[in-house]
Short mmCIF file of C-alpha atoms in Angstrom, two decimals:
data_model
loop_
_atom_site.label_atom_id
_atom_site.label_comp_id
_atom_site.label_asym_id
_atom_site.label_seq_id
_atom_site.Cartn_x
_atom_site.Cartn_y
_atom_site.Cartn_z
CA MET O 99 0.00 0.00 0.00
CA PRO O 100 1.67 3.23 -1.10
CA VAL O 101 -0.32 5.61 1.15
CA ARG O 102 -1.20 4.90 4.75
CA VAL O 103 -2.33 6.75 7.86
CA ASN O 104 -0.04 7.52 10.78
CA LYS O 105 -2.33 6.55 13.65
CA ASN O 106 -0.28 8.65 16.07
CA LEU O 107 -1.29 11.82 14.19
CA CYS O 108 -4.86 11.01 13.14
CA PRO O 109 -7.53 12.07 15.67
CA HIS O 110 -9.99 9.47 14.24
CA ASN O 111 -12.88 10.97 16.24
CA HIS O 112 -14.80 12.34 13.28
CA ILE O 113 -15.70 11.49 9.70
CA CYS O 114 -12.47 11.80 7.75
CA PRO O 115 -12.71 14.68 5.23
CA LEU O 116 -10.32 12.87 2.90
CA ILE O 117 -12.98 10.29 2.01
CA LYS O 118 -14.81 12.83 -0.16
CA LEU O 119 -11.57 14.35 -1.43
CA CYS O 120 -10.15 11.20 -3.01
CA PRO O 121 -10.77 11.31 -6.79
CA VAL O 122 -10.95 7.50 -7.09
CA ALA O 123 -12.80 6.67 -3.85
CA ALA O 124 -9.82 4.77 -2.46
CA ILE O 125 -10.29 6.01 1.11
CA THR O 126 -12.74 4.48 3.57
CA GLN O 127 -12.96 4.63 7.34
CA ASN O 128 -12.58 1.52 9.50
CA THR O 129 -14.57 0.67 12.62
CA GLU O 130 -11.96 2.34 14.83
CA GLY O 131 -12.44 5.59 12.89
CA TYR O 132 -9.13 5.55 11.04
CA PRO O 133 -9.03 6.18 7.31
CA GLU O 134 -7.81 3.29 5.18
CA VAL O 135 -6.45 3.52 1.65
CA ASP O 136 -7.28 0.77 -0.83
CA GLY O 137 -3.98 0.11 -2.59
CA GLU O 138 -5.81 -1.38 -5.59
CA LYS O 139 -7.73 1.87 -6.21
CA CYS O 140 -5.13 4.44 -5.12
CA ILE O 141 -3.48 6.31 -8.02
CA GLU O 142 -0.91 7.99 -5.74
CA CYS O 143 -2.06 11.48 -6.71
CA GLY O 144 -1.04 12.87 -3.31
CA GLU O 145 -4.27 14.78 -2.67
CA CYS O 146 -4.84 13.09 0.70
CA ILE O 147 -1.26 13.69 1.79
CA ALA O 148 -1.38 17.37 0.85
CA SER O 149 -4.86 17.93 2.30
CA CYS O 150 -4.81 16.07 5.62
CA PRO O 151 -5.09 18.79 8.29
CA LYS O 152 -3.10 16.68 10.77
CA GLY O 153 -0.44 15.51 8.32
CA ALA O 154 -1.36 11.92 9.11
CA MET O 155 -1.29 10.55 5.55
CA GLU O 156 2.12 9.30 4.44
CA MET O 157 3.58 7.84 1.26
CA HIS O 158 5.32 4.50 1.65
CA SER O 159 7.14 2.40 -0.86
#
């Protein structure tokens, strides 16, 4: 998975605004409230990384 959430930075106590932002609907929210990126759908555009107010989205290789 190229993009993932840093759980130490994500407040996960609200609906993640990045869900609507993702142009390919690759982001969902799990039962704990953390956003999850579907590596099959993600096009690595970087929108979630640039737009996360807490800086919790990170690119990984």
